[in-house]
Coordinates of C-alpha atoms and ligand atoms in Angstrom, one line a residue:
M1 CA 12.7 -3.6 9.8
N2 CA 15.7 -2.8 7.5
R3 CA 17.5 -5.0 5.1
E4 CA 20.2 -5.9 7.6
E5 CA 17.6 -7.0 10.2
L6 CA 15.8 -9.1 7.6
M7 CA 19.1 -10.8 6.6
Q8 CA 19.9 -11.5 10.3
E9 CA 16.4 -13.1 10.8
F10 CA 17.1 -15.2 7.7
R11 CA 20.5 -16.3 9.1
N12 CA 18.9 -17.1 12.5
R13 CA 16.3 -19.3 10.8
F14 CA 18.2 -21.0 8.0
H15 CA 21.9 -20.8 9.2
K16 CA 23.1 -19.4 5.9
E17 CA 23.0 -16.1 3.9
P18 CA 20.0 -15.2 1.7
A19 CA 21.0 -15.1 -1.9
N20 CA 18.6 -12.2 -2.8
I21 CA 16.2 -9.8 -1.2
F22 CA 13.2 -8.6 -3.2
F23 CA 10.5 -6.0 -2.4
C24 CA 7.0 -5.6 -3.7
P25 CA 4.9 -2.5 -2.8
G26 CA 1.3 -2.3 -2.0
R27 CA -0.9 0.2 -3.8
V28 CA -3.6 2.8 -3.4
N29 CA -6.1 3.4 -6.2
L30 CA -6.6 7.1 -6.9
I31 CA -9.8 6.5 -8.7
G32 CA -11.7 3.8 -10.7
E33 CA -13.1 1.5 -8.0
H34 CA -14.8 -1.8 -8.8
I35 CA -14.0 -1.1 -12.4
D36 CA -11.2 -3.5 -13.3
Y37 CA -13.5 -6.6 -13.5
N38 CA -15.9 -4.5 -15.6
G39 CA -13.3 -3.8 -18.3
G40 CA -12.8 -0.1 -17.7
R41 CA -10.0 2.3 -16.6
V42 CA -8.3 2.5 -13.2
M43 CA -5.6 4.8 -11.8
P44 CA -3.5 3.2 -9.0
V45 CA -0.1 4.2 -7.6
A46 CA 2.3 1.9 -5.8
I47 CA 3.3 3.1 -2.3
S48 CA 6.4 2.7 -0.2
M49 CA 4.9 0.2 2.2
G50 CA 5.0 -3.4 1.0
T51 CA 6.4 -6.9 1.4
W52 CA 10.0 -8.1 1.5
L53 CA 11.4 -11.6 0.7
A54 CA 14.8 -12.9 1.7
V55 CA 15.4 -16.1 -0.3
S56 CA 17.9 -18.7 -1.3
K57 CA 17.7 -21.9 -3.2
N58 CA 18.3 -25.2 -1.4
T59 CA 19.2 -28.7 -2.5
D60 CA 16.8 -30.5 -0.1
G61 CA 13.9 -30.4 -2.5
I62 CA 11.8 -28.6 0.1
I63 CA 10.1 -25.3 -0.2
R64 CA 10.1 -23.5 3.1
F65 CA 7.7 -20.6 3.8
Y66 CA 8.3 -18.5 6.9
S67 CA 7.0 -15.1 7.8
L68 CA 8.0 -12.6 10.4
N69 CA 4.3 -11.5 10.6
F70 CA 2.5 -14.8 11.1
P71 CA 3.3 -17.8 13.3
E72 CA 2.2 -20.4 10.7
S73 CA 4.9 -21.7 8.4
A74 CA 5.1 -24.5 5.9
E75 CA 7.7 -26.9 4.6
L76 CA 6.5 -28.7 1.5
H77 CA 8.3 -31.2 -0.7
L78 CA 8.6 -30.3 -4.3
Q79 CA 5.6 -31.6 -6.2
S80 CA 4.1 -31.0 -9.7
S81 CA 1.1 -29.2 -8.2
Y82 CA -0.3 -28.0 -4.9
S83 CA -3.7 -27.1 -3.5
K84 CA -4.8 -24.5 -1.0
T85 CA -4.5 -25.3 2.7
G86 CA -7.1 -23.5 4.8
S87 CA -6.7 -19.7 5.0
A88 CA -3.0 -19.6 5.9
W89 CA -1.0 -16.7 4.5
F90 CA 1.4 -19.0 2.6
N91 CA -1.4 -20.0 0.2
Y92 CA -0.5 -16.8 -1.8
P93 CA 3.1 -17.6 -2.6
L94 CA 2.2 -21.3 -2.8
G95 CA -0.5 -20.5 -5.4
V96 CA 2.0 -18.6 -7.5
I97 CA 4.5 -21.4 -7.4
D98 CA 1.7 -23.9 -8.3
H99 CA 0.7 -21.7 -11.3
L100 CA 4.3 -21.6 -12.5
L101 CA 4.7 -25.4 -12.2
Q102 CA 1.4 -25.9 -14.0
D103 CA 2.8 -23.7 -16.8
G104 CA 5.7 -26.1 -17.2
H105 CA 8.4 -24.2 -15.4
T106 CA 10.7 -26.1 -13.0
A107 CA 11.7 -25.0 -9.5
S108 CA 14.2 -26.2 -6.9
G109 CA 13.9 -26.2 -3.1
L110 CA 13.7 -22.7 -1.6
D111 CA 14.2 -21.1 1.8
M112 CA 11.9 -18.1 2.0
L113 CA 11.4 -15.6 4.7
F114 CA 8.7 -12.9 4.2
Y115 CA 8.1 -9.7 6.1
G116 CA 5.5 -7.0 5.3
N117 CA 4.4 -3.7 6.7
L118 CA 1.1 -3.4 4.9
P119 CA -2.0 -3.7 7.1
V120 CA -3.8 -6.9 6.0
A121 CA -7.3 -6.8 4.6
A122 CA -7.2 -3.0 4.6
G123 CA -7.5 -2.3 0.9
L124 CA -3.7 -1.7 0.2
S125 CA -3.3 -5.0 -1.7
S126 CA -1.2 -7.0 0.7
S127 CA -2.3 -10.1 -1.2
A128 CA -1.2 -8.8 -4.6
S129 CA 2.0 -7.6 -3.0
I130 CA 3.0 -11.1 -1.7
E131 CA 1.9 -12.8 -4.9
M132 CA 3.8 -10.5 -7.2
L133 CA 6.8 -10.6 -4.9
T134 CA 6.9 -14.4 -5.2
A135 CA 6.3 -14.4 -8.9
F136 CA 9.1 -11.8 -9.5
A137 CA 11.5 -13.7 -7.2
M138 CA 10.9 -16.9 -9.1
K139 CA 11.4 -15.1 -12.4
E140 CA 14.8 -13.8 -11.2
L141 CA 15.9 -16.9 -9.4
F142 CA 15.1 -19.3 -12.3
A143 CA 15.7 -16.8 -15.2
L144 CA 12.2 -17.3 -16.4
N145 CA 11.4 -15.6 -19.6
I146 CA 8.1 -13.9 -18.5
S147 CA 7.4 -10.2 -18.7
R148 CA 6.1 -8.2 -15.7
K149 CA 2.7 -7.8 -17.5
E150 CA 2.5 -11.6 -17.9
L151 CA 3.4 -12.0 -14.2
A152 CA 0.5 -9.7 -13.3
V153 CA -1.9 -11.8 -15.3
M154 CA -0.6 -14.9 -13.7
C155 CA -1.0 -13.5 -10.2
K156 CA -4.5 -12.5 -10.9
E157 CA -5.3 -16.0 -12.1
T158 CA -3.8 -17.4 -8.9
E159 CA -6.0 -15.1 -6.9
N160 CA -9.1 -16.2 -8.9
R161 CA -8.5 -19.9 -9.1
F162 CA -6.2 -20.9 -6.2
I163 CA -7.4 -18.3 -3.6
G164 CA -11.0 -18.1 -4.9
V165 CA -11.6 -14.3 -5.1
N166 CA -12.9 -13.0 -8.4
C167 CA -10.7 -9.9 -8.4
G168 CA -9.7 -8.0 -11.5
I169 CA -6.2 -7.2 -12.7
M170 CA -5.7 -3.8 -11.1
D171 CA -3.7 -4.7 -8.0
Q172 CA -1.3 -7.2 -9.5
F173 CA -0.7 -4.9 -12.5
A174 CA -0.1 -1.8 -10.3
V175 CA 2.4 -3.5 -8.0
A176 CA 4.3 -4.9 -11.0
M177 CA 4.3 -1.9 -13.3
S178 CA 4.1 1.3 -11.3
K179 CA 6.6 4.1 -11.8
K180 CA 7.9 6.5 -9.1
H181 CA 6.1 9.9 -9.1
H182 CA 3.5 8.7 -11.6
A183 CA 0.0 7.3 -11.5
L184 CA -0.7 4.3 -13.8
L185 CA -3.7 4.8 -16.0
L186 CA -4.7 1.2 -17.0
N187 CA -7.3 0.0 -19.4
C188 CA -8.3 -3.3 -17.7
D189 CA -9.8 -4.7 -20.9
T190 CA -6.9 -4.3 -23.2
L191 CA -4.1 -3.9 -20.6
E192 CA -2.9 -0.8 -22.4
Y193 CA -1.5 1.7 -20.0
E194 CA 0.2 5.0 -19.6
Y195 CA 1.9 6.9 -16.9
I196 CA 0.6 10.3 -15.7
P197 CA 3.0 12.5 -13.6
F198 CA 1.7 12.5 -10.0
E199 CA 3.9 14.5 -7.7
A200 CA 1.0 16.4 -6.1
G201 CA 3.2 19.6 -5.9
G202 CA 2.2 21.4 -2.7
F203 CA -0.2 18.6 -1.7
S204 CA 0.2 15.4 0.3
L205 CA -1.4 12.1 -0.5
V206 CA -2.7 10.8 2.9
I207 CA -3.7 7.2 3.6
I208 CA -6.2 6.8 6.4
D209 CA -6.6 3.3 7.7
T210 CA -10.0 3.1 9.4
C211 CA -8.6 0.0 11.3
K212 CA -11.9 -1.7 10.4
Q213 CA -11.0 -5.0 8.8
R214 CA -13.0 -5.8 5.7
M215 CA -15.5 -8.2 7.3
L216 CA -17.1 -10.6 4.8
A217 CA -15.2 -8.7 2.1
D218 CA -14.6 -11.7 -0.2
S219 CA -18.2 -12.8 -0.2
K220 CA -19.6 -9.3 -0.7
Y221 CA -17.0 -8.7 -3.4
N222 CA -18.0 -11.8 -5.3
E223 CA -21.7 -10.7 -4.8
R224 CA -20.9 -7.3 -6.5
F225 CA -19.1 -9.2 -9.3
A226 CA -22.2 -11.3 -9.9
E227 CA -24.5 -8.3 -9.8
C228 CA -22.4 -6.6 -12.5
G229 CA -22.6 -9.7 -14.6
A230 CA -26.3 -9.8 -14.3
A231 CA -26.7 -6.1 -15.3
L232 CA -24.4 -6.7 -18.3
R233 CA -26.5 -9.6 -19.5
L234 CA -29.6 -7.4 -19.4
F235 CA -28.0 -4.5 -21.3
K236 CA -26.7 -6.9 -23.9
K237 CA -30.3 -7.5 -25.0
E238 CA -30.4 -3.9 -26.3
L239 CA -26.6 -3.5 -26.9
P240 CA -25.4 -6.9 -28.2
H241 CA -21.9 -5.6 -29.2
V242 CA -21.1 -4.6 -25.6
Q243 CA -18.5 -6.9 -23.9
N244 CA -18.1 -5.1 -20.6
L245 CA -20.3 -2.8 -18.5
C246 CA -17.6 -0.2 -19.0
D247 CA -18.2 -0.2 -22.8
I248 CA -21.6 1.5 -22.1
S249 CA -21.6 5.3 -22.2
M250 CA -23.6 7.4 -19.7
A251 CA -25.8 8.4 -22.6
D252 CA -26.6 4.8 -23.4
F253 CA -27.1 4.0 -19.8
E254 CA -29.8 6.7 -19.6
L255 CA -31.4 5.5 -22.8
Y256 CA -31.5 1.8 -21.9
K257 CA -31.6 1.6 -18.1
D258 CA -35.3 0.7 -18.0
I259 CA -34.4 -2.7 -19.2
I260 CA -33.1 -3.3 -15.7
S261 CA -36.2 -3.7 -13.5
N262 CA -34.2 -4.5 -10.3
P263 CA -33.3 -1.2 -8.7
V264 CA -30.2 -2.7 -7.0
L265 CA -28.7 -3.9 -10.3
E266 CA -29.5 -0.5 -11.8
K267 CA -27.6 1.3 -9.0
R268 CA -24.6 -1.1 -9.4
A269 CA -24.5 -0.4 -13.2
L270 CA -24.8 3.3 -12.6
H271 CA -21.8 3.3 -10.3
V272 CA -19.6 1.4 -12.7
I273 CA -20.5 3.4 -15.8
S274 CA -20.2 6.8 -14.1
E275 CA -17.0 5.8 -12.3
N276 CA -15.4 4.8 -15.6
Q277 CA -16.2 8.3 -17.0
R278 CA -14.8 9.9 -13.8
V279 CA -11.5 8.1 -14.4
K280 CA -11.3 9.6 -17.9
D281 CA -12.1 13.1 -16.5
A282 CA -9.6 12.6 -13.6
A283 CA -6.8 11.6 -16.1
L284 CA -7.5 14.8 -18.0
A285 CA -7.5 16.9 -14.8
L286 CA -4.2 15.4 -13.7
Q287 CA -2.6 15.9 -17.1
T288 CA -3.6 19.6 -17.1
G289 CA -2.6 20.1 -13.5
D290 CA -6.2 20.8 -12.4
L291 CA -6.1 19.3 -8.9
A292 CA -9.2 21.1 -7.8
T293 CA -11.3 19.1 -10.4
F294 CA -9.3 16.0 -9.6
G295 CA -10.3 16.3 -6.0
K296 CA -14.0 16.9 -6.7
L297 CA -13.9 13.7 -8.8
L298 CA -12.5 11.8 -5.8
Y299 CA -15.5 13.0 -3.6
A300 CA -17.9 12.1 -6.4
S301 CA -16.4 8.6 -6.6
H302 CA -16.8 8.0 -2.9
A303 CA -20.5 9.2 -3.0
S304 CA -21.2 6.8 -5.8
L305 CA -19.5 3.9 -3.9
R306 CA -21.5 4.9 -0.9
Y307 CA -25.0 5.3 -2.3
H308 CA -24.9 3.2 -5.5
Y309 CA -22.4 0.5 -5.0
E310 CA -22.9 0.3 -1.2
V311 CA -19.4 -0.8 -0.3
T312 CA -18.3 1.9 2.2
G313 CA -19.7 1.7 5.7
R314 CA -19.7 4.0 8.8
E315 CA -16.0 4.1 9.3
L316 CA -15.0 5.1 5.8
D317 CA -18.0 7.5 5.5
T318 CA -16.9 9.2 8.8
V319 CA -13.4 9.9 7.3
I320 CA -14.8 11.3 4.1
D321 CA -17.4 13.4 5.9
F322 CA -14.6 15.0 7.9
C323 CA -12.5 15.6 4.8
R324 CA -15.4 17.3 3.0
G325 CA -15.6 19.8 5.9
Y326 CA -11.8 20.5 6.0
K327 CA -11.0 23.5 3.8
D328 CA -7.6 22.4 2.7
C329 CA -8.6 18.9 1.7
L330 CA -9.1 18.8 -2.1
G331 CA -10.7 15.4 -2.3
A332 CA -11.0 12.0 -0.6
R333 CA -12.4 8.6 -1.1
M334 CA -12.3 5.0 0.0
T335 CA -9.6 3.0 -1.9
G336 CA -9.6 -0.8 -2.7
A337 CA -12.6 -3.1 -2.3
G338 CA -14.2 -1.2 0.6
F339 CA -16.3 -2.6 3.4
G340 CA -13.7 -1.0 5.8
G341 CA -10.0 -0.7 5.1
C342 CA -8.4 2.6 3.9
A343 CA -9.3 5.9 2.5
I344 CA -7.1 8.4 0.7
A345 CA -7.1 12.2 0.8
L346 CA -5.4 14.9 -1.1
V347 CA -4.5 17.7 1.4
K348 CA -2.5 20.9 1.1
E349 CA 1.0 20.1 2.3
R350 CA 1.3 23.0 4.8
T351 CA -1.8 21.9 6.7
A352 CA -1.3 18.2 6.4
G353 CA -0.1 17.9 10.1
D354 CA -3.2 19.8 11.4
F355 CA -5.4 17.7 9.1
S356 CA -4.1 14.5 10.5
N357 CA -4.4 15.6 14.1
S358 CA -8.0 16.9 13.7
L359 CA -9.1 13.9 11.7
E360 CA -7.7 11.6 14.4
S361 CA -9.7 13.2 17.2
Y362 CA -12.9 13.5 15.0
Y363 CA -12.7 9.9 14.0
A364 CA -11.9 8.7 17.5
R365 CA -14.9 10.6 18.9
A366 CA -17.3 9.2 16.3
I367 CA -16.0 5.6 16.1
G368 CA -14.4 5.0 19.5
Y369 CA -10.7 4.4 18.4
P370 CA -8.3 6.3 16.3
P371 CA -7.4 5.7 12.7
K372 CA -3.8 5.1 11.4
I373 CA -2.6 7.9 9.2
N374 CA 0.3 7.6 6.7
F375 CA 1.7 10.0 4.1
A376 CA 2.4 8.3 0.8
E377 CA 4.3 9.0 -2.5
A378 CA 3.8 7.3 -5.8
D379 CA 6.6 4.7 -5.8
E380 CA 8.2 2.0 -8.1
G381 CA 6.8 -1.5 -8.7
V382 CA 8.4 -4.8 -7.6
R383 CA 12.2 -4.9 -7.6
E384 CA 15.3 -6.6 -6.2
I385 CA 17.0 -4.8 -3.3
R386 CA 20.6 -5.0 -4.2
F387 CA 23.3 -5.5 -1.6
Ligands
LIG1 C1 -9.8 -5.2 -4.8 C2 -9.5 -6.2 -6.0 C3 -9.3 -5.3 -7.2 C4 -10.4 -4.3 -7.5 C5 -10.7 -3.5 -6.2 C6 -11.8 -2.6 -6.3 O1 -8.7 -4.5 -4.5 O2 -8.4 -7.0 -5.7 O3 -9.2 -6.2 -8.3 O4 -11.5 -4.9 -8.0 O5 -10.9 -4.4 -5.1 O6 -11.6 -1.6 -7.2

C-alpha cells in the first residue's frame, strides 16, 4: 500500500480528502530483553515496517476508527473518558485518546483510517506502533505541547492501565525516538539515551518471523513481571538500596543469590542481571566496530532467554539452532516478548540470500511450515508523511 492508495481508501470511506498522513514504525530489539521493566538498558532499532494513519478532523463530534487490516470499526461520540471494549484493535488508539482527555487536553471529532504491515503479536511492537501513531497525530493535529519522550511515557501508561499489559517503556520509546542508521541505547530507569551508529557495514539485519503467534503471551508476560518483583523483594533484604533488579551487579548476584530459595526465581534474576551486563558489553562492541563480539552476545542473550527466562519455545529455538550452525551468521536471538514471534540475525551481506533460502527449508522441515524472512535497516521514529 502506498500513500496514494491509502488516500484513495480514505476518500472512498469518508468522501473527503485526509488532512494528514502519519507513519509510525515497529521495532526490533537488538539486545536487552525483559529488561525494561527491571530498570536496565535496552538497545532497540526502529524498522521500516509499521502503521500508517490517514486522518482529518470533523465537526460531527464523532471519533471514527477504521482499519484496512481488521473488519471491526467504531464510531464513538466525543466523551470525557472511554473504557476498553473487548479485545478489538481500536482499543489502542482509543486508550491513547482517553489518556489525553484525562490529562485535560481537548479533541474534536476525527475520521481515522489505519493501515499496518507489521505482523500482529509477532514481537515487532505493532501495539506500540499504533499507540504512538495516534499520540503523535493528536499532538500534531491539536498542537499539543508534549515532547516525544512524554508521548512515549503516556503510551506506556495506556498499555499498562487501559490495555492491561505490564509492559516496560522500551517499545513506545523506540518507535518515538529512533534515528536512521542508529541503535538507541536506552536506560529504562532514568530514560537517558544515546544513539550508536548501526549500519552493519557488510552485514544484513535479518528478521525471521516464526509465524507462531505468541499464545498466552500477555499472561506469561505478566507472570515474568511478577517473578522479577518477587526476586527483587528478596534481594532487597540484603541490598536495601537497590530499586531495580538491574541495579544488582553480577558480583552481588553471586554473593547474595542464596537468599532466593526458589530456583525458578533465581533463574529469572540471573537472566535479567546478566542480560543487563550483556547490553553494556554489546554497546561497547558496537561502538568499537567489534561485530564478532556483538554477535556472540546475541547468541548468549538467546541462550539465557531460553534456559533461564524460559520465553523462547521450539520455533524460535529452531531458528537460532540453524543460525548457530551457519558460518556467516554472526549472531541471532529472539526479539520482543518471546513465546513465538520473531528472531533477528546478523548475517554477512554476500551470503544473506543463501542464508534465507537454507533457513526457510530447514525451518519448514522441522516445524512444518516456512518462516517469513525480511531484511531490515535501522529507521527513523514516528513522523508525518508530507504531501
Ligand atoms: C514486549 C514489551 C516490552 C519489553 C519486551 C521484552 O515487547 O512490550 O516492554 O518488555 O516485551 O523485552
